[in-house]
Amino acid sequence: MDMGLILNTLRDPAGVPFYPIVFQALYILTWALHIAFVLLTLGGMVVSIVGHMKKSIDDNWKLLESHMIQVSKISVSMLIVLGVAPLLFTQVIYDPNWYVTNTLSGLWVVGFIYIMLAGYSMLYWFYYANKNNSSIAGVVGIVSLLLLVFAGVLMHAFAHESIQVDQWMNWYAPNGIIDNSGTNLHIDVVRLAFMVSLSAPVVGIFLLNYADYFSKRDDYSVDYIAFARNLGKKITIGGLLVSAVLFVLWTFTLNMLFNPLVIAIVVFVLLLLAMAIKGSNSYVMTLVLVVAALLISTLREVIRMNIMSKYGYTIYEYPMNIDWPSVIMFLATFVGVGFTAVGFMLTLSWRAGRTKGVYTADGTVTKLANATVTITVLWVAIFLGWGIIAVFKNFL
Ligand code: HEM
């Protein structure tokens, strides 16, 4: 069977609407953002659950727990929004792979949505149960965490299956008998363990940021800030060591241990480790973490490209049919709406969080708020207007 021919035939005959390399770069960027919030959610939930168990004996844990549940709650919504972007990009340039996965594991793909929904709803339940001091809060939190981790296992399985081209026929028709139950589920334990283990350094560095950020507020005691900072330091160092071992193991199984990208990732991990031990500025550590995340995201893409090139599939040869109106609309949305709205929300939260009591927006935030509303209204008008004109032109 000529797999290369099949893969290339399965591509969208309409072609891609812009240069494939741009979709690839956006995939790498948005997946790094997606996984950052996945890891913050999982790590934040573990800290919350531990805090829940310890809060009766330590007031520091009580405050930290309530804050980390909030962090996880917001983080889930971010990971979902930021998961859609790489999903769209992967479907544009690697559509044959993604659709094969959906055929092999169709039942799990549908199940994923309900599992994530249940996990997310239970996180809200955990939040309210904890607030009301309910005796079942801890159990609810643990079940929510397990469901969200399971959602991650499924996501990993889909990503893993999509690149195991040589296994597709065995999985679809084992011993020549077609299995269209959609229940296939294949995981790479080491890769998955590495990905999930990263939640420790991510939440550790987040706690260091948290300590630095709230140290500027006089209603947070010095003792509490020191507690958060020490905890963050311990989690970061322990987590980085575990992740480093799993990373070396994973790249060893791939025979890529001495790949320059792999070496660069190891260097960044060691740098983070040194910074955590030395107690460096946590915001600078976050920047180093962002670079490491982008490198890991790039490595995932390199692994996929290497496998696919063996079958003669390269995204750079994807037929292209540039659709300028869509490209302009996309970029205008990304830069105009995205940057202004995100800039507004980040500035607002940063300043509000630093204020004791009620925060009243000042000049810059008000200007940003007005700009966001204006740009969003304009965007909706253009988006709808353009769509309506296209519908009338095509169908009337
Ligand atoms: C709690 C929910 C979720 C968790 C814990 C989670 C976790 C993960 C993990 C661990 C991976 C890495 C897999 C690997 O490289 O081995 C991944 C990849 C990915 N996730 Fe999520 N995810 C979640 C929800 C979502 C949602 C809602 C979307 C989209 C709407 C999404 C889109 C993606 C995409 C597109 C990839 C990359 C797939 C590929 O490269 O083939 N995820 N996710």
mmCIF file of N, CA, C and O in Angstrom, residues 32 264-265 268 284-298:
data_model
loop_
_atom_site.group_PDB
_atom_site.id
_atom_site.type_symbol
_atom_site.label_atom_id
_atom_site.label_comp_id
_atom_site.label_asym_id
_atom_site.label_seq_id
_atom_site.Cartn_x
_atom_site.Cartn_y
_atom_site.Cartn_z
ATOM 1 N N ALA A 32 1.849 25.984 22.264
ATOM 2 C CA ALA A 32 2.636 26.311 23.471
ATOM 3 C C ALA A 32 1.747 27.059 24.474
ATOM 4 O O ALA A 32 1.795 26.807 25.678
ATOM 5 N N ALA A 264 19.149 22.129 23.176
ATOM 6 C CA ALA A 264 18.739 23.496 23.562
ATOM 7 C C ALA A 264 17.690 23.434 24.683
ATOM 8 O O ALA A 264 17.752 24.223 25.640
ATOM 9 N N ILE A 265 16.760 22.489 24.595
ATOM 10 C CA ILE A 265 15.726 22.378 25.634
ATOM 11 C C ILE A 265 16.366 22.012 26.979
ATOM 12 O O ILE A 265 16.050 22.592 28.020
ATOM 13 N N PHE A 268 17.936 25.013 28.507
ATOM 14 C CA PHE A 268 16.957 25.916 29.115
ATOM 15 C C PHE A 268 16.430 25.370 30.440
ATOM 16 O O PHE A 268 16.196 26.109 31.390
ATOM 17 N N VAL A 284 11.627 37.061 35.048
ATOM 18 C CA VAL A 284 12.644 36.667 34.056
ATOM 19 C C VAL A 284 12.562 35.148 33.866
ATOM 20 O O VAL A 284 12.649 34.630 32.748
ATOM 21 N N MET A 285 12.340 34.414 34.974
ATOM 22 C CA MET A 285 12.197 32.953 34.867
ATOM 23 C C MET A 285 11.023 32.584 33.972
ATOM 24 O O MET A 285 11.079 31.636 33.188
ATOM 25 N N THR A 286 9.958 33.374 34.084
ATOM 26 C CA THR A 286 8.784 33.094 33.244
ATOM 27 C C THR A 286 9.134 33.253 31.765
ATOM 28 O O THR A 286 8.705 32.453 30.928
ATOM 29 N N LEU A 287 9.938 34.281 31.471
ATOM 30 C CA LEU A 287 10.349 34.487 30.070
ATOM 31 C C LEU A 287 11.167 33.292 29.564
ATOM 32 O O LEU A 287 10.975 32.812 28.437
ATOM 33 N N VAL A 288 12.065 32.795 30.419
ATOM 34 C CA VAL A 288 12.883 31.629 30.035
ATOM 35 C C VAL A 288 11.960 30.414 29.836
ATOM 36 O O VAL A 288 12.123 29.635 28.888
ATOM 37 N N LEU A 289 10.965 30.293 30.703
ATOM 38 C CA LEU A 289 10.008 29.179 30.580
ATOM 39 C C LEU A 289 9.239 29.260 29.256
ATOM 40 O O LEU A 289 8.999 28.253 28.592
ATOM 41 N N VAL A 290 8.884 30.493 28.865
ATOM 42 C CA VAL A 290 8.153 30.680 27.604
ATOM 43 C C VAL A 290 9.014 30.197 26.433
ATOM 44 O O VAL A 290 8.540 29.477 25.542
ATOM 45 N N VAL A 291 10.297 30.547 26.460
ATOM 46 C CA VAL A 291 11.195 30.106 25.374
ATOM 47 C C VAL A 291 11.279 28.573 25.382
ATOM 48 O O VAL A 291 11.186 27.927 24.327
ATOM 49 N N ALA A 292 11.414 27.979 26.585
ATOM 50 C CA ALA A 292 11.497 26.513 26.672
ATOM 51 C C ALA A 292 10.218 25.877 26.119
ATOM 52 O O ALA A 292 10.269 24.886 25.374
ATOM 53 N N ALA A 293 9.061 26.476 26.443
ATOM 54 C CA ALA A 293 7.778 25.931 25.957
ATOM 55 C C ALA A 293 7.716 25.996 24.431
ATOM 56 O O ALA A 293 7.267 25.048 23.766
ATOM 57 N N LEU A 294 8.203 27.109 23.858
ATOM 58 C CA LEU A 294 8.192 27.242 22.389
ATOM 59 C C LEU A 294 9.120 26.212 21.751
ATOM 60 O O LEU A 294 8.810 25.646 20.694
ATOM 61 N N LEU A 295 10.248 25.949 22.418
ATOM 62 C CA LEU A 295 11.188 24.949 21.881
ATOM 63 C C LEU A 295 10.555 23.547 21.941
ATOM 64 O O LEU A 295 10.685 22.755 21.005
ATOM 65 N N ILE A 296 9.859 23.244 23.041
ATOM 66 C CA ILE A 296 9.217 21.918 23.163
ATOM 67 C C ILE A 296 8.131 21.777 22.090
ATOM 68 O O ILE A 296 7.978 20.740 21.455
ATOM 69 N N SER A 297 7.392 22.869 21.885
ATOM 70 C CA SER A 297 6.346 22.840 20.855
ATOM 71 C C SER A 297 6.974 22.624 19.468
ATOM 72 O O SER A 297 6.449 21.875 18.637
ATOM 73 N N THR A 298 8.127 23.270 19.245
ATOM 74 C CA THR A 298 8.819 23.095 17.959
ATOM 75 C C THR A 298 9.298 21.645 17.818
ATOM 76 O O THR A 298 9.188 21.052 16.736
#
